[in-house]
C-alpha positions as a printed NumPy array, in Angstrom:
array([[  0.214,   0.736,   0.199],
       [  1.006,   3.549,  -1.05 ],
       [ -0.331,   6.486,   0.953],
       [ -0.813,   8.502,  -1.754],
       [ -3.454,   6.421,  -3.413],
       [ -4.705,   3.963,  -0.221],
       [ -4.059,   6.276,   2.137],
       [ -1.283,   4.177,   4.76 ],
       [  1.665,   2.675,   3.963],
       [  4.013,   0.984,   6.069],
       [  7.5  ,   1.739,   7.199],
       [  9.081,  -1.646,   8.278],
       [ 12.279,  -1.004,  10.149],
       [ 12.141,   2.358,  10.399],
       [ 13.547,   2.232,  14.612],
       [ 15.695,  -0.48 ,  15.866],
       [ 15.786,  -2.427,  18.752],
       [ 17.724,   0.76 ,  20.867],
       [ 14.897,   3.42 ,  19.245],
       [ 12.24 ,   0.743,  20.873],
       [ 14.113,   0.641,  24.052],
       [ 14.036,   4.65 ,  24.373],
       [ 10.53 ,   4.599,  23.454],
       [  9.251,   1.963,  26.214],
       [ 11.574,   3.46 ,  29.133],
       [ 10.06 ,   7.135,  27.801],
       [  6.83 ,   5.727,  28.447],
       [  7.299,   3.377,  32.029],
       [  5.888,   5.251,  33.885],
       [  2.739,   5.854,  32.58 ],
       [ -0.38 ,   4.366,  34.074],
       [ -0.312,   0.114,  33.266],
       [ -3.913,  -0.344,  33.561],
       [ -5.662,   1.302,  31.604],
       [ -6.321,   0.831,  27.552],
       [ -4.814,   4.234,  26.759],
       [ -2.92 ,   7.721,  28.545],
       [ -2.16 ,  10.764,  26.311],
       [  1.51 ,  11.437,  26.359],
       [  2.583,  14.98 ,  27.543],
       [  5.358,  16.582,  27.784],
       [  7.703,  13.318,  27.64 ],
       [ 11.215,  15.603,  27.051],
       [ 12.684,  12.317,  26.16 ],
       [ 10.585,  10.899,  23.576],
       [ 11.205,  14.537,  21.751],
       [ 14.313,  14.203,  18.812],
       [ 11.583,  11.345,  17.669],
       [  8.432,  13.101,  17.256],
       [ 10.29 ,  16.372,  15.352],
       [ 11.087,  16.252,  11.793],
       [ 14.539,  15.525,  11.584],
       [ 14.021,  13.425,  14.451],
       [ 13.845,   9.08 ,  13.284],
       [  8.973,   9.026,  14.07 ],
       [  8.899,  13.15 ,  12.567],
       [ 10.717,  11.942,   9.038],
       [  8.273,   9.885,   8.36 ],
       [  5.144,  12.766,   8.764],
       [  7.299,  14.972,   7.029],
       [  7.832,  12.976,   4.206],
       [  3.92 ,  13.976,   3.417],
       [  3.511,  16.662,   5.325],
       [  6.185,  18.782,   4.475],
       [  9.531,  19.79 ,   6.827],
       [  6.142,  22.16 ,   9.246],
       [  4.828,  19.143,  10.375],
       [  4.856,  18.515,  14.551],
       [  2.759,  16.25 ,  16.445],
       [  0.084,  17.977,  17.463],
       [ -1.168,  14.351,  19.794],
       [ -0.265,  11.528,  21.307],
       [ -1.754,   8.794,  22.79 ],
       [ -0.106,   5.026,  23.876],
       [ -2.611,   2.064,  23.457],
       [ -1.657,  -1.261,  25.212],
       [ -4.095,  -4.152,  25.238],
       [ -3.084,  -6.595,  26.606],
       [ -5.334,  -9.852,  28.257],
       [ -7.004,  -8.64 ,  30.466],
       [ -7.619,  -4.594,  28.943],
       [ -8.488,  -6.433,  25.053],
       [-10.588,  -3.721,  22.583],
       [-12.819,  -3.79 ,  20.248],
       [-13.684,  -0.584,  17.926],
       [-16.103,  -0.262,  15.081],
       [-15.036,   0.896,  11.262],
       [-14.641,   5.068,  11.92 ],
       [-12.914,   7.84 ,  10.561],
       [-11.143,  10.685,  13.448],
       [-13.322,  13.722,  13.509],
       [-11.955,  15.429,  16.424],
       [ -8.097,  17.604,  17.58 ],
       [ -7.659,  18.766,  21.07 ],
       [ -6.949,  22.538,  21.895],
       [ -5.701,  25.311,  25.033],
       [ -9.344,  26.44 ,  25.058],
       [-12.197,  26.795,  23.734],
       [-12.468,  29.912,  21.124],
       [-15.465,  31.038,  18.927],
       [-13.863,  30.404,  14.887],
       [-16.34 ,  29.142,  12.028],
       [-16.856,  25.805,  11.595],
       [-14.885,  24.717,  15.122],
       [-18.381,  22.552,  16.47 ],
       [-19.262,  20.608,  18.674],
       [-17.184,  20.884,  21.767],
       [-16.438,  19.204,  24.169],
       [-14.483,  18.1  ,  26.94 ],
       [-12.938,  14.342,  27.783],
       [-10.634,  13.38 ,  30.438],
       [-10.255,  16.964,  31.221],
       [ -9.046,  17.477,  27.091],
       [-10.628,  20.113,  25.027],
       [-12.255,  18.355,  21.974],
       [-13.187,  20.143,  19.196],
       [-14.499,  18.888,  15.491],
       [-12.506,  21.338,  13.072],
       [-13.883,  21.486,   9.42 ],
       [-13.188,  18.522,   7.625],
       [-10.576,  20.03 ,   5.507],
       [ -7.994,  20.458,   8.234],
       [ -8.407,  16.528,   8.793],
       [ -7.152,  15.868,   5.505],
       [ -3.887,  17.631,   5.881],
       [ -3.316,  15.815,   8.387],
       [ -1.01 ,  12.326,   9.137],
       [ -1.404,   9.494,  11.813],
       [  1.045,   7.958,  13.003],
       [  1.489,   4.835,  14.575],
       [  4.652,   2.835,  15.886],
       [  4.721,  -1.279,  16.815],
       [  6.518,  -1.873,  20.136],
       [  4.567,  -5.853,  19.993],
       [  4.627,  -7.823,  16.444],
       [  0.905,  -7.134,  14.739],
       [  0.218, -10.684,  13.022],
       [ -3.531, -11.015,  11.791],
       [ -4.654, -12.485,  15.353],
       [ -3.316,  -9.369,  17.159],
       [ -5.497,  -6.61 ,  16.77 ],
       [ -3.569,  -4.987,  14.232],
       [ -4.988,  -1.666,  12.59 ],
       [ -8.243,  -2.653,   9.751],
       [ -8.687,   0.633,   6.659],
       [-10.35 ,   0.537,   4.145],
       [ -8.304,   1.99 ,   1.455],
       [ -8.7  ,   5.471,  -1.   ],
       [-11.433,   6.616,   1.843],
       [ -9.549,   9.599,   2.909],
       [-11.41 ,  10.543,  -0.223],
       [-14.362,  10.353,   0.205],
       [-14.595,  13.493,   2.987],
       [-16.504,  13.384,   5.811],
       [-19.385,   9.893,   5.551],
       [-22.726,  10.064,   7.092],
       [-22.074,   7.389,  10.019],
       [-24.785,   5.567,   7.992],
       [-23.092,   5.209,   5.129],
       [-19.548,   4.155,   6.018],
       [-20.759,   0.559,   6.191],
       [-21.503,   0.175,   2.764],
       [-18.256,   2.012,   1.961],
       [-16.245,  -0.945,   3.889],
       [-18.089,  -3.162,   1.843],
       [-17.681,  -1.657,  -1.05 ],
       [-14.267,  -1.298,  -0.977],
       [-12.73 ,  -3.672,   1.42 ],
       [-10.754,  -3.939,   3.632],
       [ -6.927,  -4.318,   4.387],
       [ -5.074,  -5.422,   7.563],
       [ -1.694,  -3.297,   9.074],
       [  0.488,  -5.521,   9.83 ],
       [  3.605,  -4.902,  12.273],
       [  6.576,  -5.841,  13.435],
       [  8.072,  -4.279,  16.47 ],
       [  9.987,  -1.477,  15.268],
       [  7.547,  -0.98 ,  12.731],
       [  5.816,   2.586,  11.206],
       [  2.561,   2.488,  10.032],
       [  1.578,   5.849,   8.148],
       [ -2.004,   6.833,   7.861],
       [ -4.205,   9.505,   6.776],
       [ -6.416,  10.917,   9.447],
       [ -9.729,  10.626,   7.436],
       [ -9.271,   7.882,   6.818],
       [-12.027,   4.799,   7.567],
       [-10.696,   2.551,  10.106],
       [-11.579,  -0.026,  13.071],
       [-10.286,  -2.906,  14.599],
       [-10.704,  -6.305,  16.757],
       [-10.237,  -8.027,  20.231],
       [ -6.805,  -9.52 ,  19.631],
       [ -7.73 , -13.632,  19.796],
       [ -5.852, -14.321,  21.502],
       [ -5.32 , -12.344,  24.209],
       [ -2.553, -10.504,  23.737],
       [ -0.467,  -7.668,  24.458],
       [  0.28 ,  -5.265,  22.013],
       [  1.636,  -1.152,  22.006],
       [  1.761,   0.657,  19.918],
       [  2.714,   4.314,  19.778],
       [  0.191,   6.54 ,  17.719],
       [  1.157,   9.982,  16.939],
       [ -1.492,  13.112,  15.151],
       [  1.217,  15.573,  13.145],
       [ -0.038,  18.968,  11.411],
       [  2.058,  21.232,   9.864],
       [  0.048,  24.418,  10.477],
       [ -1.249,  27.192,  12.871],
       [ -5.605,  26.61 ,  14.465],
       [ -7.411,  30.018,  13.417],
       [ -6.341,  32.383,  16.405],
       [ -7.366,  32.506,  19.011],
       [ -7.   ,  28.461,  18.441],
       [ -3.828,  26.478,  19.297],
       [ -2.971,  23.116,  19.419],
       [ -3.176,  21.28 ,  22.467],
       [  0.628,  19.599,  21.588],
       [  2.196,  17.534,  23.73 ],
       [  2.732,  20.302,  26.569],
       [  2.031,  18.39 ,  29.236],
       [ -1.522,  18.594,  30.535],
       [ -2.706,  19.228,  34.094],
       [ -3.249,  15.194,  34.665],
       [ -2.053,  12.657,  33.   ],
       [ -5.868,  12.087,  31.254],
       [ -6.545,   8.135,  31.267],
       [ -8.809,   7.4  ,  27.421],
       [-10.853,   4.887,  28.381],
       [-12.284,   3.558,  24.776],
       [-16.463,   3.3  ,  24.97 ],
       [-18.341,   2.087,  21.3  ],
       [-18.147,   5.525,  20.124],
       [-15.105,   6.296,  20.563],
       [-12.843,   7.476,  17.666],
       [ -9.336,   6.48 ,  18.491],
       [ -8.006,   3.266,  18.979]])
């Protein structure tokens, strides 16, 4: 698959064992008894996520030299925390505070973070990176994507099942150290691992533009507390 055509692409072996270990050490103090947790300032990861780092460089290959991380979440599926998410498009961003700007809304606050649905065109100019810290075969909850669906615009939820049926799906298998890049609006989902086992993914959203004032990306600035992500049927992250 190629991101230009399909909306997703793998970069095999993008991170060597030392880099994977560095990521594990950087997130070692995050809560371990929850499915996912947002990563704040993460100074130990800053070099890797920057556009000249081994992870940010991949985002920059699509977005250009202004690419920067605007949200990062560590997802940790285990035998105890083994969830599934249905087909969906990611539609929200996290900002520092609410502001009245045409085209932005509705607004929500989740885990203490201000989230808003921006104009869909903004999401179409973003990419999402998934860094795999564990091998992911067909049974270990690989990301499922619908090739080409990133070019269909904002889809009514009632039509997503038809898009999946019409276009089919691909499984994003990975080895430790592989990195997947996908267009943020692509239709995607995941099943629970079967048999249940660990699957850690560091997921980072990248953008290459500022938000219209007074809005500002929350980015990787540390929030007041570590917001915990608890998947639910209507959630749009995984």
